Coordinates of C-alpha atoms and ligand atoms in Angstrom, one line a residue:
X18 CA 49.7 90.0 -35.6
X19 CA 45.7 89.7 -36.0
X20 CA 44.5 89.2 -39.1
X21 CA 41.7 91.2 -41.2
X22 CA 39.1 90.6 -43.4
X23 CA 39.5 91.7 -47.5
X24 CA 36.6 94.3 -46.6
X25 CA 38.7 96.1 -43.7
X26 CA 41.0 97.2 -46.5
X27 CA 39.0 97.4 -49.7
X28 CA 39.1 100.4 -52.2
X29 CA 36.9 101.7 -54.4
X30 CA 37.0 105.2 -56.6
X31 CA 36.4 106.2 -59.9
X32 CA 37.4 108.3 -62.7
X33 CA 35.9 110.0 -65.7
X34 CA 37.8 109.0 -69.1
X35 CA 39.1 111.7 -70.8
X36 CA 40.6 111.9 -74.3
X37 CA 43.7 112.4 -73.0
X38 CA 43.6 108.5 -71.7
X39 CA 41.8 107.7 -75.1
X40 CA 43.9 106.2 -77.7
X41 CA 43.2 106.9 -81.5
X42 CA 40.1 105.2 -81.9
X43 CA 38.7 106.9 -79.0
X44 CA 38.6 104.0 -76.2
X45 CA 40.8 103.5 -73.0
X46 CA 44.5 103.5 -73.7
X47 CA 45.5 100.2 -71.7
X48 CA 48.4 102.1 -69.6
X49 CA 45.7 104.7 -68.7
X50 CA 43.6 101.7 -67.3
X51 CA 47.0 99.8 -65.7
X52 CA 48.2 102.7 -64.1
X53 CA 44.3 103.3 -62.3
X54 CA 44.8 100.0 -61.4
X55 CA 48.4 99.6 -60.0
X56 CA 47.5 102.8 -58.1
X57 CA 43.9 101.5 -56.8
X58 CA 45.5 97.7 -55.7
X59 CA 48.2 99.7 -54.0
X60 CA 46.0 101.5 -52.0
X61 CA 44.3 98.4 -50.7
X62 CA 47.2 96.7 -49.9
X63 CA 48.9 99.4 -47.6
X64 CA 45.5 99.6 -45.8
X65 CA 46.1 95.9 -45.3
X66 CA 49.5 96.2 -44.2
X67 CA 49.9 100.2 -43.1
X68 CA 53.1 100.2 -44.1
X69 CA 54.9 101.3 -47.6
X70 CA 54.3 98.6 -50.4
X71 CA 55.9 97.8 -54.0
X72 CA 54.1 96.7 -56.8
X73 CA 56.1 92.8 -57.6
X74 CA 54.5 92.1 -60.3
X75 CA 51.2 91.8 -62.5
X76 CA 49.9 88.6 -62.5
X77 CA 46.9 88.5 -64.9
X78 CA 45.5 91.2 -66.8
X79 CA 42.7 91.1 -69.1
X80 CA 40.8 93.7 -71.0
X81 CA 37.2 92.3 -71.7
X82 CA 35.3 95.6 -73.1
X83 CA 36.4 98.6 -74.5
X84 CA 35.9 102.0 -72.3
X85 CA 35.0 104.9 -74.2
X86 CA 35.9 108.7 -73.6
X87 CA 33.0 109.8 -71.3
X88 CA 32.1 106.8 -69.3
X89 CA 32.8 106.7 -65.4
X90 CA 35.6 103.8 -64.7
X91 CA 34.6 102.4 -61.6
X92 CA 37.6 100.5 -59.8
X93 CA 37.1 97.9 -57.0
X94 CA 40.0 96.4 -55.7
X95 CA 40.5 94.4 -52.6
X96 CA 43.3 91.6 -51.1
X97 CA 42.6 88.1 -51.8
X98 CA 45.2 86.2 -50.4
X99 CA 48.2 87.7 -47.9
X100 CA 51.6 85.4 -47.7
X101 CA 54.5 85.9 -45.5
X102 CA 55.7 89.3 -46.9
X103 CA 53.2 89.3 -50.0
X104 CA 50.0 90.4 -50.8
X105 CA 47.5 89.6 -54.0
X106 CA 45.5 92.2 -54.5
X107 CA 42.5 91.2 -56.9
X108 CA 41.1 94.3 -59.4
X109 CA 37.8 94.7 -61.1
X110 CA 37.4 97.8 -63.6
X111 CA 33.8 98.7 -64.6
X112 CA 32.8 101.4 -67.6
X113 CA 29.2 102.9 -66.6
X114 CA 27.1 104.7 -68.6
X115 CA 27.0 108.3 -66.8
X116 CA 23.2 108.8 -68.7
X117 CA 21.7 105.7 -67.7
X118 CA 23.9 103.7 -64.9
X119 CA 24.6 101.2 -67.2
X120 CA 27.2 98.8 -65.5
X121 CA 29.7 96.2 -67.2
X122 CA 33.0 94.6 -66.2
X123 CA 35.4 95.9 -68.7
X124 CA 39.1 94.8 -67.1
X125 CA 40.3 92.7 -64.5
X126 CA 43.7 92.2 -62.4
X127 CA 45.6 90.5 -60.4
X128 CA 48.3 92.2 -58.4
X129 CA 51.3 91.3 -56.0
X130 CA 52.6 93.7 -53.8
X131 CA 55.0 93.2 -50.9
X132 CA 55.7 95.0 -47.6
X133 CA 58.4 97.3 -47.1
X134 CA 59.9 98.0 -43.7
X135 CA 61.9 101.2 -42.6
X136 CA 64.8 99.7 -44.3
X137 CA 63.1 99.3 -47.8
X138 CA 63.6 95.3 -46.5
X139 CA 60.1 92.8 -47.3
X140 CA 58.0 92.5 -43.9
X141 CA 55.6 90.5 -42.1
X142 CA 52.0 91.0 -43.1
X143 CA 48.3 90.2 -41.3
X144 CA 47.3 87.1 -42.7
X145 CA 43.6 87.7 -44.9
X146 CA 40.6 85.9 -42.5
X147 CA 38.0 85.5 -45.8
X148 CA 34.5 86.2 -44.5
X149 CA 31.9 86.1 -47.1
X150 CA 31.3 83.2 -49.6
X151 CA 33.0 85.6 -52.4
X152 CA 35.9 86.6 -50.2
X153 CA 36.4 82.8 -49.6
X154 CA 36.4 82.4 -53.3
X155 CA 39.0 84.8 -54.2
X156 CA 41.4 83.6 -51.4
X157 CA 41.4 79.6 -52.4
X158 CA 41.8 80.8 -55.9
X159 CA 44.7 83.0 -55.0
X160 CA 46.4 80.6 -53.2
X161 CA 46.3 78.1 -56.2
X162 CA 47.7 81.4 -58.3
X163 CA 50.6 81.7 -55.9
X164 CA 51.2 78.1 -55.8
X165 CA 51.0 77.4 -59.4
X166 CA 53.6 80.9 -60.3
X167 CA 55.9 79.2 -57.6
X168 CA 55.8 75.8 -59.0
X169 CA 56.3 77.2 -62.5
X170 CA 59.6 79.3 -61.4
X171 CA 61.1 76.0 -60.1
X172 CA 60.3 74.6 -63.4
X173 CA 61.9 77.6 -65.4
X174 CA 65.3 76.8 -65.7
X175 CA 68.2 80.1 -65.9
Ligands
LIG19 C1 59.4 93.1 -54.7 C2 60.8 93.0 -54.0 C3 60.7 93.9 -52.8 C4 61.0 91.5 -53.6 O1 62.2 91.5 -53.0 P1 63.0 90.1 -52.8 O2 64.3 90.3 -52.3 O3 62.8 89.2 -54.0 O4 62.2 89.5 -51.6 P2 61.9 88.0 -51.2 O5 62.6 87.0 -52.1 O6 62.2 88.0 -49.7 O7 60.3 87.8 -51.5 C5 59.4 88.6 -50.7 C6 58.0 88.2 -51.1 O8 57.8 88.7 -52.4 C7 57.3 87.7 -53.3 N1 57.8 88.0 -54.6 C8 59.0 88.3 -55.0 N2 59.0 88.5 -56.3 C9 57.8 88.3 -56.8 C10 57.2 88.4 -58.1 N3 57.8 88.7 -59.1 N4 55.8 88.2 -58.1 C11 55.1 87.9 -57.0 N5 55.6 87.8 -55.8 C12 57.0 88.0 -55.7 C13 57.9 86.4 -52.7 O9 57.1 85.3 -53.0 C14 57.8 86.7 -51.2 O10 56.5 86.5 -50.8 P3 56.1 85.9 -49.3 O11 57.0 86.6 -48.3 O12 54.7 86.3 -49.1 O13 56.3 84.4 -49.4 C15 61.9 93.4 -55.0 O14 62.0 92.5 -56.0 C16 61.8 94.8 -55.5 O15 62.1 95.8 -54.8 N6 61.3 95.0 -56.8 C17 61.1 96.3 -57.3 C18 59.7 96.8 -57.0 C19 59.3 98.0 -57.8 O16 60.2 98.9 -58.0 N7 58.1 98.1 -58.2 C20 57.6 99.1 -59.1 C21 57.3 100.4 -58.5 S1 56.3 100.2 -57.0

């Protein structure tokens, strides 16, 4: 199976926050933002794979800056690292300013999904080939996230 680059596969979209995804001091409610980026990651992933994917877990989560009601949420999401069955996809949430383009990174994820054959049963995936200096990055330090989750499971005892 050849292998692609994170860029063959990458998503980006956005959404406008709305006070029904505000919680009651009027920024993001975190679900609102998880859900944005479960579906975003998932996205990238199946264009990795083209086949049906399920979210395995979330691996890091971490909400820098507030969003408020009003800003656009930009969501970039791409695959960092593809195992045998298993992908990490990595997820960087931006609030901009809609009056004055104002950018900042407000959450970012990290995201295993795995392949689902006809049979709902894991399967084989293209492996990632890393071309820029960035997508390099993200791939070495995805692979020392899957290493170090395994490694911690075998340590975890029951
Ligand atoms: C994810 C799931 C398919 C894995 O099934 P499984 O029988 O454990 O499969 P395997 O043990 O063969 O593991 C398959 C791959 O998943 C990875 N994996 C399994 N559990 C994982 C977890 N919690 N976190 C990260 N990776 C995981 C394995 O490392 C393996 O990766 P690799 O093939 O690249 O080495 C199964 O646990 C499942 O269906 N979970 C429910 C998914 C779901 O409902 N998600 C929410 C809605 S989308």
């Amino acid at each position: 199976m050849a292998g692609k680059s994170p860029r063959e596969s990458s998503v980006e979209t956005r959404y406008l926050l709305m006070p029904g995804q505000a919680n009651p001091h009027g920024t993001a409610f975190g679900g609102a933002i998880v859900a944005w980026i479960d579906m975003t990651a998932s996205m990238a992933a199946q264009r990795h794979c083209q086949c049906e994917v399920v979210t395995a877990g979330i691996d890091s989560l971490v909400f820098k800056e507030p969003i408020y009601v009003g800003d656009h949420v930009v969501l970039k999401a791409s695959v960092n690292y593809a195992g045998r069955t298993s992908m990490e996809v990595g997820v960087q949430v931006c609030r901009e300013n809609p009056f004055n383009g104002q950018s900042i990174i407000a959450t970012k994820a990290h995201l295993t999904f795995v392949a689902l054959d006809k049979d709902k049963k894991p399967t084989v995936v293209p492996a990632i080939e890393p071309e820029t200096d960035d997508e390099k990055r993200r791939f070495e330090n995805a692979q020392m996230r899957v290493k170090a989750r395994k490694e911690l499971l075998n340590q975890i005892k029951g």
